[in-house]
PDB file of C-alpha atoms in Angstrom:
ATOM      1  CA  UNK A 198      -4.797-134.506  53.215  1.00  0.00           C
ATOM      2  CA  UNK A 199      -6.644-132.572  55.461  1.00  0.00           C
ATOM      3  CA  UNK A 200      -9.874-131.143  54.598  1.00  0.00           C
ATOM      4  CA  UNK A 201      -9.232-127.301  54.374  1.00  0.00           C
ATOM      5  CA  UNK A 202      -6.033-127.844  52.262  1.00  0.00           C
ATOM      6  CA  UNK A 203      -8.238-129.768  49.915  1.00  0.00           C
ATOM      7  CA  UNK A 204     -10.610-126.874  49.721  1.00  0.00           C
ATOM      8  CA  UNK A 205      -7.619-124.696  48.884  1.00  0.00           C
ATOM      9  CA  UNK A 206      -6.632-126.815  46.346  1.00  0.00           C
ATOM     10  CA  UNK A 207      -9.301-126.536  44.487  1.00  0.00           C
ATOM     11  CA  UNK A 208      -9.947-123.000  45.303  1.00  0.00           C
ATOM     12  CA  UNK A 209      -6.257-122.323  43.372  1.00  0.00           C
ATOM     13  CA  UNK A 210      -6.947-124.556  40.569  1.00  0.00           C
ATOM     14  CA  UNK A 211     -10.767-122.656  40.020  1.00  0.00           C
ATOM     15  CA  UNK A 212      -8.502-119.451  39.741  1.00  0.00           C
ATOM     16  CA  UNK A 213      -6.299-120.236  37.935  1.00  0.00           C
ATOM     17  CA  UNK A 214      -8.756-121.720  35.442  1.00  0.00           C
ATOM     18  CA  UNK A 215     -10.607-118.382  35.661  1.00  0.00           C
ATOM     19  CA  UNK A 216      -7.297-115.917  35.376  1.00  0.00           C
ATOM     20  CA  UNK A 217      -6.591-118.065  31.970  1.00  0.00           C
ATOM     21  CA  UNK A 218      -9.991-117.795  30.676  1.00  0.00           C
ATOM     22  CA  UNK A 219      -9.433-113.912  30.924  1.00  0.00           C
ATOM     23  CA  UNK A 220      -6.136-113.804  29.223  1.00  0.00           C
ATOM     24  CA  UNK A 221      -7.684-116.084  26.655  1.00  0.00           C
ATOM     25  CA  UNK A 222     -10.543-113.674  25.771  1.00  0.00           C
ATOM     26  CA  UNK A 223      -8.573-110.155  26.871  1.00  0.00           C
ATOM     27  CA  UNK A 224      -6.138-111.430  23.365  1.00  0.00           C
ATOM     28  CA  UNK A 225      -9.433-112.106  21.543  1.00  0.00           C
ATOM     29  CA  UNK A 226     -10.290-108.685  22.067  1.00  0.00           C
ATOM     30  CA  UNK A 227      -7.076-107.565  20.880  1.00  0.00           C
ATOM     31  CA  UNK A 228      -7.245-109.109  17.838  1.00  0.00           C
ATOM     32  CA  UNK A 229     -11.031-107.583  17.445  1.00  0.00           C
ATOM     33  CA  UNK A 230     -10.135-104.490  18.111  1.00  0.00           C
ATOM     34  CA  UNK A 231      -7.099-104.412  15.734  1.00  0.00           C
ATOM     35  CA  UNK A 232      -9.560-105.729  13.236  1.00  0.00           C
ATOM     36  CA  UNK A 233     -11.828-102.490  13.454  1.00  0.00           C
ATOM     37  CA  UNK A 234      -8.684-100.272  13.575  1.00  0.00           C
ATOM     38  CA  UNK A 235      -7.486-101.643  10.171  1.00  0.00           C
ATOM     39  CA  UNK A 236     -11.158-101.143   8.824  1.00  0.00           C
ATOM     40  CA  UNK A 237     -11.603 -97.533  10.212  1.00  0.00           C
ATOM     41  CA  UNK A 238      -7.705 -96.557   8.445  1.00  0.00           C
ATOM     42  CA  UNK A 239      -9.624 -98.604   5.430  1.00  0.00           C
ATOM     43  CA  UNK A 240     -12.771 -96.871   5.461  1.00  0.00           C
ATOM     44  CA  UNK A 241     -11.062 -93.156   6.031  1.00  0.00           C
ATOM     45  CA  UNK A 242      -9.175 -93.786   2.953  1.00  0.00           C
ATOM     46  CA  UNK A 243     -11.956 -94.791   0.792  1.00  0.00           C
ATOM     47  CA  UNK A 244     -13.657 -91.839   2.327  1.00  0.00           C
ATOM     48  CA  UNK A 245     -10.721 -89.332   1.301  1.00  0.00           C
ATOM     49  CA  UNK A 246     -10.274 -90.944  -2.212  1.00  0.00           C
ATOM     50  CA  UNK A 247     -14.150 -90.688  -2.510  1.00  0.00           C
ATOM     51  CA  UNK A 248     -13.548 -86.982  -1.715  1.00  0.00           C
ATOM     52  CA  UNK A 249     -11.640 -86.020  -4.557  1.00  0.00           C
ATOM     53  CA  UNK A 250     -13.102 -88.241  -7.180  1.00  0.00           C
ATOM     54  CA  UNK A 251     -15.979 -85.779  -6.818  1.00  0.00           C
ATOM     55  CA  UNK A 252     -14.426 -82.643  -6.485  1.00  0.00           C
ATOM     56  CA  UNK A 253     -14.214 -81.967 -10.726  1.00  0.00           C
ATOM     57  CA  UNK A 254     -17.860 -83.315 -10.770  1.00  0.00           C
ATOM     58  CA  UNK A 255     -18.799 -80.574  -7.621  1.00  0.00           C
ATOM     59  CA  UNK A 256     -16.921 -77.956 -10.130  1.00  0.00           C
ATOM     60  CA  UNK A 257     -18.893 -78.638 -13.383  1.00  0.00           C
ATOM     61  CA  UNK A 258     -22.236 -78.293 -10.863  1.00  0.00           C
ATOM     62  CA  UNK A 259     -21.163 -75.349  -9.135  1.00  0.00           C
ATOM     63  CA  UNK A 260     -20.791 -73.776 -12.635  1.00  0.00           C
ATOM     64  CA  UNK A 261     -24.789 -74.572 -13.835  1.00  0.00           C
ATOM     65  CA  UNK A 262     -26.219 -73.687 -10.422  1.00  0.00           C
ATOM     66  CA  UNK A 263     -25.327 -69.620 -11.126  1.00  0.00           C
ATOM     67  CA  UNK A 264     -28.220 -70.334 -13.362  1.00  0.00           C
ATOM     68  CA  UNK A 265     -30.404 -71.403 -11.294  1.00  0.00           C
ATOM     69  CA  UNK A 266     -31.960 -68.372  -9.255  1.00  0.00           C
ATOM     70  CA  UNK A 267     -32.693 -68.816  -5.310  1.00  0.00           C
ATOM     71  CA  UNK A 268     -31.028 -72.338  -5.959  1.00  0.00           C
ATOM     72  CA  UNK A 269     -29.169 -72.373  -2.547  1.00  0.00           C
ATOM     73  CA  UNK A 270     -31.473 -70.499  -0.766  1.00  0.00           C
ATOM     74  CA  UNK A 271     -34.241 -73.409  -1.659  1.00  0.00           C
ATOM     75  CA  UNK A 272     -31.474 -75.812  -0.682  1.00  0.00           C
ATOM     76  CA  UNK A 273     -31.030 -74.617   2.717  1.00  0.00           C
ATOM     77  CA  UNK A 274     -34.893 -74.284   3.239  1.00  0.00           C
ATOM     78  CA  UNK A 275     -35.109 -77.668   2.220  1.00  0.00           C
ATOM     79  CA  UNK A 276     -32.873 -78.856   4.549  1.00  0.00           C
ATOM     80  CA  UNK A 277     -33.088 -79.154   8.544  1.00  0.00           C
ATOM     81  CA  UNK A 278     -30.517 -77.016   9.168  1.00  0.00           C
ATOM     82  CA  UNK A 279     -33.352 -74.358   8.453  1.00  0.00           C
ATOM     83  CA  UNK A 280     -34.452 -74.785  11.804  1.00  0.00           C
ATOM     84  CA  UNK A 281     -31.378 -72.805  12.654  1.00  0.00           C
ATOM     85  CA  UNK A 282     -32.450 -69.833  10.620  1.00  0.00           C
ATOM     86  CA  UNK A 283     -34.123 -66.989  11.666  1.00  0.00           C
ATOM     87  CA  UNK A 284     -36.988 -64.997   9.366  1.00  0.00           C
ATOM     88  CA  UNK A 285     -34.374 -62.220   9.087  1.00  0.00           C
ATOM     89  CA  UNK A 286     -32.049 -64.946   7.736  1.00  0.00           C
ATOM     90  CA  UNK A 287     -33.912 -65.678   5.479  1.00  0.00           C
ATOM     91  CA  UNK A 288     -34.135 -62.284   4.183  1.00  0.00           C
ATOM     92  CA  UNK A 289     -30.306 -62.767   4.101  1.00  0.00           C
ATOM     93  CA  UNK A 290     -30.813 -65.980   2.170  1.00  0.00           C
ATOM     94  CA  UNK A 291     -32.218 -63.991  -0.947  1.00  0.00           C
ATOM     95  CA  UNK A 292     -28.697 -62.568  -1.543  1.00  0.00           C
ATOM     96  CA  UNK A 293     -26.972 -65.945  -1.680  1.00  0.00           C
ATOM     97  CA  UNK A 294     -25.308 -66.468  -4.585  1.00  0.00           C
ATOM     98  CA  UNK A 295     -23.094 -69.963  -4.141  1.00  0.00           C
ATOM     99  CA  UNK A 296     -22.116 -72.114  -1.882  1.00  0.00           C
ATOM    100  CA  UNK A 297     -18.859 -74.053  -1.623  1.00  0.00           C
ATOM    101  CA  UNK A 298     -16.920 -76.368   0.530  1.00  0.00           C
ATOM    102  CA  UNK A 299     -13.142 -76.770  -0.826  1.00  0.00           C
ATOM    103  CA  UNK A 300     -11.530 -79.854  -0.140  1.00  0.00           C
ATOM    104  CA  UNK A 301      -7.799 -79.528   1.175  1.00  0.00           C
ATOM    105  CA  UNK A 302      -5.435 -81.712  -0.708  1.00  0.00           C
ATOM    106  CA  UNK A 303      -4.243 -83.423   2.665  1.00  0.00           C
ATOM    107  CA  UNK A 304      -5.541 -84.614   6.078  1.00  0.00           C
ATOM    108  CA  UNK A 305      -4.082 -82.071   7.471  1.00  0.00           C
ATOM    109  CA  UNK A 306      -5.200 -79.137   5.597  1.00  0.00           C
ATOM    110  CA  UNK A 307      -8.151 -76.634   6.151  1.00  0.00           C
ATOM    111  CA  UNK A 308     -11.716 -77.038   4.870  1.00  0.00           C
ATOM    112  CA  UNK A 309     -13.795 -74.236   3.654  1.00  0.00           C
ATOM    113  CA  UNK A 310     -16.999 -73.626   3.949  1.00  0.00           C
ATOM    114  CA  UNK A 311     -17.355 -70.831   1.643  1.00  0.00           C
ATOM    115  CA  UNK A 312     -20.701 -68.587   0.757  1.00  0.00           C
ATOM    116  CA  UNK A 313     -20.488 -65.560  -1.417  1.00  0.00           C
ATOM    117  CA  UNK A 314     -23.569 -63.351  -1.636  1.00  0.00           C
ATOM    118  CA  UNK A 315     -24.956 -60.014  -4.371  1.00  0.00           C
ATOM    119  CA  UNK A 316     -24.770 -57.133  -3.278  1.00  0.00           C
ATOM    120  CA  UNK A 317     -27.401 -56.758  -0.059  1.00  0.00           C
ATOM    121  CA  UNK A 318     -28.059 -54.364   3.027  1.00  0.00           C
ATOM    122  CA  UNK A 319     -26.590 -56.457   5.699  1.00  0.00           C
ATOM    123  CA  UNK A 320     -22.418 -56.698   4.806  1.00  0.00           C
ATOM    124  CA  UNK A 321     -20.013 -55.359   2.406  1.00  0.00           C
ATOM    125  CA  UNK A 322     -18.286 -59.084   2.156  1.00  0.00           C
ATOM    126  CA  UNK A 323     -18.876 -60.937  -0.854  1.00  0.00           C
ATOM    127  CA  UNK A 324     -17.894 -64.110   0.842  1.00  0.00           C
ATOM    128  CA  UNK A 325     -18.325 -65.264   4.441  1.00  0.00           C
ATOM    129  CA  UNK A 326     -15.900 -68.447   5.364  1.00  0.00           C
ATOM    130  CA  UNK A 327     -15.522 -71.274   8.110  1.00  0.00           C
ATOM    131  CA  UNK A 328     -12.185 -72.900   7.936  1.00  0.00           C
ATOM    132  CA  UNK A 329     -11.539 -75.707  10.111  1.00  0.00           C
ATOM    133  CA  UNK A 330      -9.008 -78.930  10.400  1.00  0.00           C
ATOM    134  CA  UNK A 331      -9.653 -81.788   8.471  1.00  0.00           C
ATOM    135  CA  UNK A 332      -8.829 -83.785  11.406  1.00  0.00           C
ATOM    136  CA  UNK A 333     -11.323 -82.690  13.155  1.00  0.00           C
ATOM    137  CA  UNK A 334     -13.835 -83.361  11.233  1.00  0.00           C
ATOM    138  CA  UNK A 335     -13.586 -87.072  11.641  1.00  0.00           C
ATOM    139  CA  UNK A 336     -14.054 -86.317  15.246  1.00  0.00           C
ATOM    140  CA  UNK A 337     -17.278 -88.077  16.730  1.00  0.00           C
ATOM    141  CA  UNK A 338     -17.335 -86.335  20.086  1.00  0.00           C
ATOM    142  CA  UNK A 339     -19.748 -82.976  19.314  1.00  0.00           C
ATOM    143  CA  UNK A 340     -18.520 -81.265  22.533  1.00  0.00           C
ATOM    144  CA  UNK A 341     -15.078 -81.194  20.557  1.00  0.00           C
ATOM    145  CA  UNK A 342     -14.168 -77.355  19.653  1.00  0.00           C
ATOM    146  CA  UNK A 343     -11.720 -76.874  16.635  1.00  0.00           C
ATOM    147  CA  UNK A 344      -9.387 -74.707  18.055  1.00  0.00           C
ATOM    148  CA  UNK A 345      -7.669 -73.602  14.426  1.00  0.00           C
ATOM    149  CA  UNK A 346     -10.755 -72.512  13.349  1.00  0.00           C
ATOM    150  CA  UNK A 347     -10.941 -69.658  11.199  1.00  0.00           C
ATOM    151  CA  UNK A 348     -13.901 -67.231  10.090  1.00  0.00           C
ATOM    152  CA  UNK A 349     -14.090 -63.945   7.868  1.00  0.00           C
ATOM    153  CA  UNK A 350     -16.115 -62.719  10.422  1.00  0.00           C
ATOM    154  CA  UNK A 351     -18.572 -59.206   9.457  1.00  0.00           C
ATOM    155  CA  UNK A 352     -18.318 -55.937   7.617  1.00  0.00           C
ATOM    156  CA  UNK A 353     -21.466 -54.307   8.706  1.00  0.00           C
ATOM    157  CA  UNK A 354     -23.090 -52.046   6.618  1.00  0.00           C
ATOM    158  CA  UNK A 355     -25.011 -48.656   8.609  1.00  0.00           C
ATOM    159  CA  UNK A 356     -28.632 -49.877   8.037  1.00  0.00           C
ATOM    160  CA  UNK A 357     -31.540 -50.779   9.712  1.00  0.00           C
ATOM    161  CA  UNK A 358     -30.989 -54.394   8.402  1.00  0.00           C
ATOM    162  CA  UNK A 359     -27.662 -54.769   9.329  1.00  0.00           C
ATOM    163  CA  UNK A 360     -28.437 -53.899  13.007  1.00  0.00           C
ATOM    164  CA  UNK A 361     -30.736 -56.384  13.202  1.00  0.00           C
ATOM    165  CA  UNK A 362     -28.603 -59.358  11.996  1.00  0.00           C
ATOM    166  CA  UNK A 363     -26.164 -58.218  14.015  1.00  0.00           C
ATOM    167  CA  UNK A 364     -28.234 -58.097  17.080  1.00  0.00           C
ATOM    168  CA  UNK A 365     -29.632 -62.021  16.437  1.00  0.00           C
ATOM    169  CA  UNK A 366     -25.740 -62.887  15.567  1.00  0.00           C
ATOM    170  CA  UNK A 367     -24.417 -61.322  19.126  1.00  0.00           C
ATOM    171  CA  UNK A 368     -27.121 -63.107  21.201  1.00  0.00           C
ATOM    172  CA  UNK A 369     -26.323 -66.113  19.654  1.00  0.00           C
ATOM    173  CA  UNK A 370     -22.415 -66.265  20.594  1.00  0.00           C
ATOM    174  CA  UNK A 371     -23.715 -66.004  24.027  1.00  0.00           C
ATOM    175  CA  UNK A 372     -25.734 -68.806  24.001  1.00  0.00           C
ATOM    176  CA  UNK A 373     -23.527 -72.140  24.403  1.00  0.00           C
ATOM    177  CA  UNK A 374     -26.472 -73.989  22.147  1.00  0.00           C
ATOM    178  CA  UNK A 375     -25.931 -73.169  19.035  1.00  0.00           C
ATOM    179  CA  UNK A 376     -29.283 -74.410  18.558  1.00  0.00           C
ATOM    180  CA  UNK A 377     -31.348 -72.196  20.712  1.00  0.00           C
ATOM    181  CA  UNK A 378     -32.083 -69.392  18.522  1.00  0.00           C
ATOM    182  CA  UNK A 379     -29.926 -66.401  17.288  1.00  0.00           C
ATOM    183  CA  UNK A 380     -28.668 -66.472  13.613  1.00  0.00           C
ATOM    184  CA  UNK A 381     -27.218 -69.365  11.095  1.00  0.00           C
ATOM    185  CA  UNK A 382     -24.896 -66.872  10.007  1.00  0.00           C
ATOM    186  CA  UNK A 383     -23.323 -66.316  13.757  1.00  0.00           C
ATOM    187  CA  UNK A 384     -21.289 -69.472  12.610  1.00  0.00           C
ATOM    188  CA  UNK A 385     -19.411 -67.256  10.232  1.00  0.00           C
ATOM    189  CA  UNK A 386     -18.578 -64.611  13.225  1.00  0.00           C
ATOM    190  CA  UNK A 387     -15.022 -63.825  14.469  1.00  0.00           C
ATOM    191  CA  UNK A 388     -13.485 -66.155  16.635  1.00  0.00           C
ATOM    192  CA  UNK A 389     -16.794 -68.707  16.606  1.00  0.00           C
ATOM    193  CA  UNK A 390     -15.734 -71.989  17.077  1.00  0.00           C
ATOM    194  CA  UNK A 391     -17.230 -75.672  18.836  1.00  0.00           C
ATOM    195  CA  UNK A 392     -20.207 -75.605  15.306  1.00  0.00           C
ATOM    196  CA  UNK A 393     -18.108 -78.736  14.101  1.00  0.00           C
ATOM    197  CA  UNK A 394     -21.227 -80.726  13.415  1.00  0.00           C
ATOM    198  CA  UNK A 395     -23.050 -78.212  11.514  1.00  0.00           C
ATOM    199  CA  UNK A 396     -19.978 -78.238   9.377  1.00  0.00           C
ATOM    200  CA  UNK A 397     -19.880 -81.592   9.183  1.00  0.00           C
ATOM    201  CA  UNK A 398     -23.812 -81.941   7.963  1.00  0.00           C
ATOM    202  CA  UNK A 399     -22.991 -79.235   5.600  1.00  0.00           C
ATOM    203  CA  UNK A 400     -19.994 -80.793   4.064  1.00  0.00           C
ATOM    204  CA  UNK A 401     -21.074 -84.578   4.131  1.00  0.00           C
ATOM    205  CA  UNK A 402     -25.169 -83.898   3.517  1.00  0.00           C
ATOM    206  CA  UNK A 403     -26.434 -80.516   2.329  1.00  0.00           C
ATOM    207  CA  UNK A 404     -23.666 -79.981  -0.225  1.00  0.00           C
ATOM    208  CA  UNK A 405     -23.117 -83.581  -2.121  1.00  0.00           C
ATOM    209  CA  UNK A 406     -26.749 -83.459  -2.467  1.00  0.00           C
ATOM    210  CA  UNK A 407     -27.790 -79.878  -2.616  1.00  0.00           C
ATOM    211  CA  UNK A 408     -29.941 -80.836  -5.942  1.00  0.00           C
ATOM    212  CA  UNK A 409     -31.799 -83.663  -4.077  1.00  0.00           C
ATOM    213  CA  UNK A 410     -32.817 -81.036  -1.506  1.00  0.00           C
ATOM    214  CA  UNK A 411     -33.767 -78.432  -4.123  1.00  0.00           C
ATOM    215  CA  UNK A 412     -35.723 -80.795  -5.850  1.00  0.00           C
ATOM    216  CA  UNK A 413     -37.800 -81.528  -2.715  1.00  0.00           C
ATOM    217  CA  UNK A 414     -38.462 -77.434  -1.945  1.00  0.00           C
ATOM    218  CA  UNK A 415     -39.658 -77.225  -5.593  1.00  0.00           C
ATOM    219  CA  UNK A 416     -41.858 -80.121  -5.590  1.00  0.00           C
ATOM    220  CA  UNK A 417     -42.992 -78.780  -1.985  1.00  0.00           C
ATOM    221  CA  UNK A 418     -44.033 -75.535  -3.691  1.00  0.00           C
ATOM    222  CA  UNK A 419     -45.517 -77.200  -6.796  1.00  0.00           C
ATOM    223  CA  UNK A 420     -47.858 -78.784  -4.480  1.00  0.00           C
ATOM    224  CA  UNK A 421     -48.682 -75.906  -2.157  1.00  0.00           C
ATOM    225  CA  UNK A 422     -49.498 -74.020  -5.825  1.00  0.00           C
ATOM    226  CA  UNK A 423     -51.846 -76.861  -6.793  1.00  0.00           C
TER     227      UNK A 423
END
């Protein structure tokens, strides 16, 4: 057999040997990846049932916070998302009188991120609300914008006050970084959408452990009185 046929010979069989190594490991990778599929439906539905085990227990604490003054105020101080609020939010803050997120009995519902508030010189609402899919909320990519998204949006009072919350909540819906100043409470504005992940730290961190957080702030001030 001549030389370069030999070469070619072996040149087919290295190939060949190569192109079946591939399939070999391309169907490995099948089978992990259908592995972590069946552990992500797994782990959503441990999630969900998780959900609304605690949902009566959320109720019963809901009830014995109204007795707690400033409770979610201290909560949301305690909290990094108070990076996001302004000293005039704060002010706002004083008038908050719960805070709720309602569960919606299916996947495909609407969650609520409700806050109601006393009567104060900013609005006339007693409740501002963020409603947005739960589907979206097990979305990982933060550039994602929940386009069903619904908020109650404002009913300005004519003060001084309310002019200036207004002001820090229109500068904020032209920023595209929610993060770079403005007002917490421009999440709550008509047609705001694209805060998923604020939600989403709300709903999974600040709420299920609001008390953990208000126990820090009132240690923190224990201290600073010391």
């Amino acid at each position: 057999m001549p030389q370069d046929k030999k070469r070619q010979k072996v040149s087919d069989n290295g190939n060949a040997f190569i192109v079946d190594a591939e399939e070999k490991v391309n169907k490995i990778q099948e089978e992990l990846s259908t592995l972590d599929e069946e552990l992500h439906s797994k782990i959503s539905a441990l999630t969900e049932e998780n959900h609304r085990k605690k949902l009566p227990l959320f109720s019963k604490r809901d009830k014995s916070i109204q007795s707690i003054p400033q409770f979610w105020k201290s909560v949301i101080l305690a909290h990094p998302l108070s990076d996001l609020c302004s000293e005039i939010d704060k002010n706002v803050l004083n008038f908050l009188t719960n805070l709720t997120v309602r569960e919606p009995e299916s996947s495909e519902g609407m969650i609520t991120l409700c806050l109601s508030f006393s009567d104060n010189p900013y609005f006339s609402n007693a409740e501002l609300w963020y409603k947005w899919s739960a589907d979206s909320s097990d979305d990982e990519d933060e550039e994602s914008e929940d386009k069903e998204a619904e908020t109650s949006g404002f009913d300005w009072k004519s003060t001084s006050e309310a002019e200036e919350l207004k002001k820090l909540v229109d500068e904020d819906d032209e920023e595209e970084d929610d993060e770079s100043g403005g007002s917490f409470f421009s999440l709550f504005d008509k047609g705001s959408v694209g805060h998923e992940h604020i939600l989403h730290v709300i709903r999974e961190e600040l709420y299920p452990n609001a008390w953990v957080f208000y126990q820090e702030m009132k240690n923190q001030d224990s201290e600073e009185e010391a």
